[in-house]
Short mmCIF file of C-alpha atoms in Angstrom, two decimals:
data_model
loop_
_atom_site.label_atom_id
_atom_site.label_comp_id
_atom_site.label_asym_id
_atom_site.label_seq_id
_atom_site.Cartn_x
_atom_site.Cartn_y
_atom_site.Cartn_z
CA UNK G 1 186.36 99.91 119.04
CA UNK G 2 185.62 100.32 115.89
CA UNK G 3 183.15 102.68 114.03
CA UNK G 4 180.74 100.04 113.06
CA UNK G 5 180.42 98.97 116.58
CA UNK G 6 179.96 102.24 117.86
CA UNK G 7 177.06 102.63 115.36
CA UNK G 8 175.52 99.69 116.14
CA UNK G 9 175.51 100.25 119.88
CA UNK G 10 174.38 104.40 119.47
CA UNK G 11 171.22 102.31 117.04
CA UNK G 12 170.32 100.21 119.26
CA UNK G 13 170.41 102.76 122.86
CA UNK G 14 168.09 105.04 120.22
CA UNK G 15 165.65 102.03 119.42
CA UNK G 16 162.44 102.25 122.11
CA UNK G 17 162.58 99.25 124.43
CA UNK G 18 159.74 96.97 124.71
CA UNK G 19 158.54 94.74 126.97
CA UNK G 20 156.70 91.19 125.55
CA UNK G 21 154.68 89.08 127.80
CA UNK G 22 153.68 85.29 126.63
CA UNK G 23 156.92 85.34 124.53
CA UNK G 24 156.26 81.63 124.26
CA UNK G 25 153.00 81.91 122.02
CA UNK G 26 152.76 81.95 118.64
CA UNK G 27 150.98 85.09 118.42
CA UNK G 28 153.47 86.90 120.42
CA UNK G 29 156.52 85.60 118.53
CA UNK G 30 154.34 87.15 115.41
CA UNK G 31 154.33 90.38 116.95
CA UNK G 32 158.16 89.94 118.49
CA UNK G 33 159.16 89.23 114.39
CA UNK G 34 157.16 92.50 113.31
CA UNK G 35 158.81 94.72 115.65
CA UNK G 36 162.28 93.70 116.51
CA UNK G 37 164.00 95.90 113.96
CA UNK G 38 162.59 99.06 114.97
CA UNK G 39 162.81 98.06 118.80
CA UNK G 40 164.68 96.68 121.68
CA UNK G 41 162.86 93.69 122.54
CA UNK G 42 162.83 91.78 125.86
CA UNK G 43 160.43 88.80 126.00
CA UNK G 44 158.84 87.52 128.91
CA UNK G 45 156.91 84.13 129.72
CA UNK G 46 155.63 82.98 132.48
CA UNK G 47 155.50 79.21 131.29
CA UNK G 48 158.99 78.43 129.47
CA UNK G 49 161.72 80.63 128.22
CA UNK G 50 162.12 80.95 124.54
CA UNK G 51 164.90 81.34 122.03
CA UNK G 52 164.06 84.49 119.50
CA UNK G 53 167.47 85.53 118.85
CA UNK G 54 170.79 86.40 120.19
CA UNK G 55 170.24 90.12 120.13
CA UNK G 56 166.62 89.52 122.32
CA UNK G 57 166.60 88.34 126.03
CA UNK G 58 164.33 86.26 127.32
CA UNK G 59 163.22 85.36 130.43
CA UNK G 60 160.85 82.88 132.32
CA UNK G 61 159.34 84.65 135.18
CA UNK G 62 156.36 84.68 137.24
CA UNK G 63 155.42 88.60 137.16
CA UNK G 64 154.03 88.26 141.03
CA UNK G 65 157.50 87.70 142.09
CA UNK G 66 160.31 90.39 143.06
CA UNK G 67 162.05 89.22 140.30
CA UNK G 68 160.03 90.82 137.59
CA UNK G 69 160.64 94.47 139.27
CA UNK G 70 164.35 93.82 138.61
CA UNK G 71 163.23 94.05 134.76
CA UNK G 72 161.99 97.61 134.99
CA UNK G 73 165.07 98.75 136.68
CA UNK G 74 167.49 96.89 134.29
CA UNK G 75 165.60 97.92 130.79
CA UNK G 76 163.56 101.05 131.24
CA UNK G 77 160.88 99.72 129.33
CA UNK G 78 159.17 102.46 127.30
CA UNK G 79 156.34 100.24 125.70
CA UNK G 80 154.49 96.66 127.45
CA UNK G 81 152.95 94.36 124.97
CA UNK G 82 150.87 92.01 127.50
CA UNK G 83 150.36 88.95 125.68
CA UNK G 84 150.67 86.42 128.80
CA UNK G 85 147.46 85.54 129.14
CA UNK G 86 146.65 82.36 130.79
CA UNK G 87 144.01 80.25 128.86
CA UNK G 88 141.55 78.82 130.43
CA UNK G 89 142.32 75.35 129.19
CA UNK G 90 145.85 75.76 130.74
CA UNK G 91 146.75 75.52 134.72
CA UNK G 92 144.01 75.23 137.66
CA UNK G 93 142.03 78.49 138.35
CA UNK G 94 143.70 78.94 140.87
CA UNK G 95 147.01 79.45 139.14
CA UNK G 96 145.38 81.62 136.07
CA UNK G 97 144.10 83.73 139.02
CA UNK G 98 147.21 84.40 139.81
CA UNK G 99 148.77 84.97 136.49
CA UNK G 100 145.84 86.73 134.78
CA UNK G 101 144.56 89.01 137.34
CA UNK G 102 147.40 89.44 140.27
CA UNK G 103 150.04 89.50 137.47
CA UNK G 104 148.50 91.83 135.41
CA UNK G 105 147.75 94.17 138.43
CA UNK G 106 151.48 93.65 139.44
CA UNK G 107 152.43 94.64 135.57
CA UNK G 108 150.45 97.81 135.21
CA UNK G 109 151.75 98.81 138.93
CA UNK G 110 155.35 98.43 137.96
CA UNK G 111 154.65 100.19 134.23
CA UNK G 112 153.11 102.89 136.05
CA UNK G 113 155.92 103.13 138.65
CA UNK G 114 158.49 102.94 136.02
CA UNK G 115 156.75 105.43 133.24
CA UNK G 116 155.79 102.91 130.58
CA UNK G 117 154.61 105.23 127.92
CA UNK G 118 151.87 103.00 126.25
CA UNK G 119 150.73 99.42 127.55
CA UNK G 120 149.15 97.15 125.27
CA UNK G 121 146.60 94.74 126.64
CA UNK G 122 145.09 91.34 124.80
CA UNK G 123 141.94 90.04 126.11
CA UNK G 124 139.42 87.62 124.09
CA UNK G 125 135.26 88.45 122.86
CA UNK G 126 134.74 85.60 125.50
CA UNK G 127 134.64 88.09 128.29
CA UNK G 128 130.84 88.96 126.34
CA UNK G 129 129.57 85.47 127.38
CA UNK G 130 127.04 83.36 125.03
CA UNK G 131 123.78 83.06 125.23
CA UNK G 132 120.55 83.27 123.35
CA UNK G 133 120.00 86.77 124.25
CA UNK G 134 123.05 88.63 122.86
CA UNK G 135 122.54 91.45 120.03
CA UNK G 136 122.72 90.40 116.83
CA UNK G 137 126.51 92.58 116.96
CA UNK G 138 128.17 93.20 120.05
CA UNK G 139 129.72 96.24 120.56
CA UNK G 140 132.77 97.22 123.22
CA UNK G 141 129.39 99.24 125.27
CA UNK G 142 128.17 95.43 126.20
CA UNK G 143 128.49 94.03 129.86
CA UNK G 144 130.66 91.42 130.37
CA UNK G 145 128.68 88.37 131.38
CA UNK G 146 130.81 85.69 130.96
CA UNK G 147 131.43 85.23 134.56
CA UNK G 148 127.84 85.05 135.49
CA UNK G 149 127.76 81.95 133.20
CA UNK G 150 130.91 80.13 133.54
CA UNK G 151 133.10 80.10 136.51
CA UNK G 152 136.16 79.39 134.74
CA UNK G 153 136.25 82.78 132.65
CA UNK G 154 136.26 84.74 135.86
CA UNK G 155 140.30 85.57 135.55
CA UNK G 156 139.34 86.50 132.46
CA UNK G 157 136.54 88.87 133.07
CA UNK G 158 138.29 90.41 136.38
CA UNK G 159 141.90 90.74 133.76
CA UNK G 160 139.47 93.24 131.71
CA UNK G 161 137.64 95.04 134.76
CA UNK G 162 141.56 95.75 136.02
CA UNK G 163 142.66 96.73 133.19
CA UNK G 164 139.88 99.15 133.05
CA UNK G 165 140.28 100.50 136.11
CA UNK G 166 144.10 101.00 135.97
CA UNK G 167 142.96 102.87 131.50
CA UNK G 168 141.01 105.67 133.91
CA UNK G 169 143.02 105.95 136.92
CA UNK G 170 146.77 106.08 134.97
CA UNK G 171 145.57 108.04 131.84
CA UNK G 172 149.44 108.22 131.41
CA UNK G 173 149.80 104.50 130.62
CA UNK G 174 147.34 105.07 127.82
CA UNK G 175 146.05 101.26 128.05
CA UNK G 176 145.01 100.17 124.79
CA UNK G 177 142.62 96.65 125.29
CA UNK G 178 141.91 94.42 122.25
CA UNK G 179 139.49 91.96 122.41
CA UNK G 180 139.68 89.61 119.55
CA UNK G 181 137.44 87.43 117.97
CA UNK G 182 138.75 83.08 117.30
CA UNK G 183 142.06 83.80 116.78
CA UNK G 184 143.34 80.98 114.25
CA UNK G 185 146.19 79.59 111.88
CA UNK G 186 149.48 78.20 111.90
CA UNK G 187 151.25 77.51 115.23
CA UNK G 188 147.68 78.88 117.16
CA UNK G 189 147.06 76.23 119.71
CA UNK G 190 143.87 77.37 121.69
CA UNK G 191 140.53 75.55 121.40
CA UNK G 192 138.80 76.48 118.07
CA UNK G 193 142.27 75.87 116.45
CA UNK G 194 142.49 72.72 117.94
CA UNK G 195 139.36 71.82 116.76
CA UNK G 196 139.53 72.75 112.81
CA UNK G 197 142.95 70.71 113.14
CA UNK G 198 140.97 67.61 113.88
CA UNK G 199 139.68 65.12 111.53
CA UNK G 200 136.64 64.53 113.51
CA UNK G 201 136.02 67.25 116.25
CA UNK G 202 132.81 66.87 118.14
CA UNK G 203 130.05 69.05 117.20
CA UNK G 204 126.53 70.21 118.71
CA UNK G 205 123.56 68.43 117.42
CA UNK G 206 121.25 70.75 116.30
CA UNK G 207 123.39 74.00 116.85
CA UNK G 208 125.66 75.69 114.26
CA UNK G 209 126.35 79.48 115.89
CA UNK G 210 127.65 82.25 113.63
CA UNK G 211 131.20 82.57 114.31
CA UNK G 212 134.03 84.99 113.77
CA UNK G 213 137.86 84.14 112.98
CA UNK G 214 140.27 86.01 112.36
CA UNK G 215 144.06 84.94 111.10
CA UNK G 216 147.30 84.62 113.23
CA UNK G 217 149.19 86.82 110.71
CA UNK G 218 146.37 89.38 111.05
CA UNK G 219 145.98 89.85 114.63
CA UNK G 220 149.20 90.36 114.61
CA UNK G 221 148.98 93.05 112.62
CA UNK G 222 146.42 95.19 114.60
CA UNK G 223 148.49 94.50 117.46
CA UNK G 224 151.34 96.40 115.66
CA UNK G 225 148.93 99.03 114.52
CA UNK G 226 148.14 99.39 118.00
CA UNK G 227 151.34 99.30 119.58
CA UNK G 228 152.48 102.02 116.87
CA UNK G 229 149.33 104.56 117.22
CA UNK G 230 149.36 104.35 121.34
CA UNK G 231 145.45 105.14 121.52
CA UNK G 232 143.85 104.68 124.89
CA UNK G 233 140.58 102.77 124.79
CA UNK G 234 138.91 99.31 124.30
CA UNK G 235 138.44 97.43 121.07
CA UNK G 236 136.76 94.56 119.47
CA UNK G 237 139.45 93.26 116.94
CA UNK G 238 137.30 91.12 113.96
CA UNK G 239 136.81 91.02 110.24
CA UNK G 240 133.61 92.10 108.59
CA UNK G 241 132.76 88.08 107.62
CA UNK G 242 131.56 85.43 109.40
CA UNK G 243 130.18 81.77 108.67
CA UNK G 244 128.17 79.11 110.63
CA UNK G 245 130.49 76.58 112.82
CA UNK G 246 129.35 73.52 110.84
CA UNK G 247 130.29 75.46 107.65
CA UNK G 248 133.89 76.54 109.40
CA UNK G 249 134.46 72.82 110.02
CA UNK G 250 133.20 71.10 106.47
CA UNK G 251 135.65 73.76 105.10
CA UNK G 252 138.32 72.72 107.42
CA UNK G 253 137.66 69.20 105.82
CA UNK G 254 136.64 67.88 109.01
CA UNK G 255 133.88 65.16 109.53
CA UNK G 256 132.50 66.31 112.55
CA UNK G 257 130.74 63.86 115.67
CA UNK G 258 127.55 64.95 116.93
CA UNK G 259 127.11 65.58 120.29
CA UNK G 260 123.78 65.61 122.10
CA UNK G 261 123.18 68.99 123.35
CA UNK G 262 119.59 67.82 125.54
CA UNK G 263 119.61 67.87 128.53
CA UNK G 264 121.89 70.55 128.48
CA UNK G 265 124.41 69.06 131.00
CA UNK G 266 124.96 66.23 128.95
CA UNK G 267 127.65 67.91 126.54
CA UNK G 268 129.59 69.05 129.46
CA UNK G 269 129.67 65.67 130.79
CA UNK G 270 130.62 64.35 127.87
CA UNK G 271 133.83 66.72 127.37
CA UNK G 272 134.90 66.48 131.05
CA UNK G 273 134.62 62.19 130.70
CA UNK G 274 136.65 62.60 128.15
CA UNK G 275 138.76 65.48 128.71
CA UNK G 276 137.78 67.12 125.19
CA UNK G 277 140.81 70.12 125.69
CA UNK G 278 139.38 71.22 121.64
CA UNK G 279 135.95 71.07 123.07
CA UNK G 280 135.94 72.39 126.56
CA UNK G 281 132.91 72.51 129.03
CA UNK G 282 133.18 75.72 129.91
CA UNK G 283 132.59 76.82 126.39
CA UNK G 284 129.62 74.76 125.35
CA UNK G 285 127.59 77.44 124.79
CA UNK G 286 130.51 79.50 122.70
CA UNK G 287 128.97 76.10 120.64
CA UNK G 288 125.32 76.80 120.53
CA UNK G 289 124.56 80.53 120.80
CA UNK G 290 126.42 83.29 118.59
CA UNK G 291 128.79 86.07 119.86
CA UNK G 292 129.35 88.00 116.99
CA UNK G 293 130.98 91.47 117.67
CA UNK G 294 131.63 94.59 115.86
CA UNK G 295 134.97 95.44 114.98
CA UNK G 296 134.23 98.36 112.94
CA UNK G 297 136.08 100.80 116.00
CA UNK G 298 138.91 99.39 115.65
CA UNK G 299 138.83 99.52 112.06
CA UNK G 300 138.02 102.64 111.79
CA UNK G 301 140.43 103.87 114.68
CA UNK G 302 143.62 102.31 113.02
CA UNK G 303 143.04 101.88 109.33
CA UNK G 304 143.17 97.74 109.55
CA UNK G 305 141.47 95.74 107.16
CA UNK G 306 142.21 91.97 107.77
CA UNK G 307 144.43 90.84 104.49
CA UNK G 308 143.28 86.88 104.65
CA UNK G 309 140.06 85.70 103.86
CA UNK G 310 137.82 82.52 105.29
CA UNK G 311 138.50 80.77 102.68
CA UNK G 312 141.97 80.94 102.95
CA UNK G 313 142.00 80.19 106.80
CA UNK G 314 139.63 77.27 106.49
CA UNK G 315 142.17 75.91 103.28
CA UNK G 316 145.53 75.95 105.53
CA UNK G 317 143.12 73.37 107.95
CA UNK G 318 142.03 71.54 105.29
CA UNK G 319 145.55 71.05 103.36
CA UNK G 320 147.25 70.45 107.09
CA UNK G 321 144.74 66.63 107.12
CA UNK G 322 145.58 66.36 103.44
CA UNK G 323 149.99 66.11 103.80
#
């Protein structure tokens, strides 16, 4: 064997070994990029297995099965990045039950078994619920209503109370639980993104909320910072700007369709008739009341200032309807 090997193997036994969930996102293969020459990585999805490279294994698994345990025992994870998250838009409830809250609860028992050092959890600002009385900014203090007001962000709500539970109970995992604002740009596929990609997205009448956004490149970046600095808590991950929807959209170079918002079932009607995946029922009023949270924890916490402007967001939209 010769010495270069032998280096190369002693490098990478030394390297910490990290565990990725929803290795098949675009945000996670971000974060997988950022971090794969300073760690082992393993990815993990529990949709589709993905190619990342020859030196990073990756596996499709459903974390509720036996299967998944097998992981811990082969790699000895020291860090979990929990990325798998289940949108809303994607699967029946019943399914992102099972993946969001039974598979995170099967994750953190199996971290905690094994002696993860730091797990890494990404939730989403629409655990605050919208409505017309939210503070003007929302801080990580707030109560999670969005499950009083939408059934289908239950999973999503529950993910967060678990998560919770398991940062007080296992002070040892030193959970660390981001919850960002419209995550957007290239490769992003959830709702908003879908809907600044479209030439003519539907639109409230009479509504344009204050909304947050914050780039692909740059949430990726906190979730380094976070992954690095290992600090237990809860954070609201945003910039300091914000802009109306309509504004977001006209600077996206869309011409957006008006949809009546009175009575107020009508909208929802409308997007489940026409299976509107950009535009989804359950979010309606994500559409028509602002949830505008402060980031400045998390700011403060980790030194992160977001590098790309609105501007610059809104012009990678507007050039994509342009080529």
């Amino acid at each position: 064997m010769s010495k270069t090997t032998t280096k190369s193997q002693a490098s990478k036994r030394n390297k910490p070994i990290v565990l990725v969930t929803g290795a098949a996102g675009a945000l996670a293969q971000q974060v997988i990029q950022r971090l794969r020459k300073s760690c082992q990585i393993i990815a993990v999805d529990f949709r589709k297995e993905t190619f990342h490279s020859d030196n990073i294994p990756s596996y499709k698994l459903d974390y509720n099965k036996r299967v998944f345990e097998d992981l811990f025992k082969t790699y000895k994870f020291d860090y979990v990045i929990h990325l798998g998250r289940i949108q809303s838009s994607e699967l029946t409830m019943q399914r992102r039950y099972n993946a969001n809250v039974l598979g995170t609860q099967k994750l953190m028992d199996l971290s905690h078994k094994y002696g993860v050092r730091h797990v890494l959890i990404l939730s989403t600002f629409h655990v605050y619920g919208a409505d017309a009385y939210n503070p003007a900014l929302i801080d990580e203090s707030a109560p999670l209503k969005a499950a009083e007001l939408t059934q289908d962000l239950v999973d999503s709500v529950e993910l967060e109370n678990l998560a919770n539970i398991y940062l007080w109970k296992y002070p040892d995992l030193n959970i660390t639980i981001l919850r960002p604002c419209n995550i957007v740009g290239p490769g992003v596929n959830n709702s908003i993104s879908r809907l600044l990609s479209s030439k003519r997205p539907p639109s409230l009448l009479g509504f344009s909320p204050v909304m947050q956004f914050i780039h692909i490149e740059d949430m990726a970046d906190a979730i380094e910072l976070a992954h690095k600095k290992h600090k237990r808590g809860v954070y609201n991950v945003a910039p300091r700007d914000w802009v109306a929807f309509q504004d977001a959209l006209a600077l996206s170079g869309c011409q957006s369709i008006p949809v009546p918002s009175i009575p107020p079932m009508l909208p929802r009607l409308i997007s489940r008739v026409l299976n509107l995946k950009s535009f989804p029922s359950y979010l309606i009023n994500y559409f028509r009341y602002p949830v505008v949270i402060d980031g400045s924890a998390f700011e403060k916490e980790f030194s992160f200032t977001p590098k790309r402007p609105l501007k610059e967001i809104f012009r990678t939209y507007k050039d994509m309807k342009e080529k």
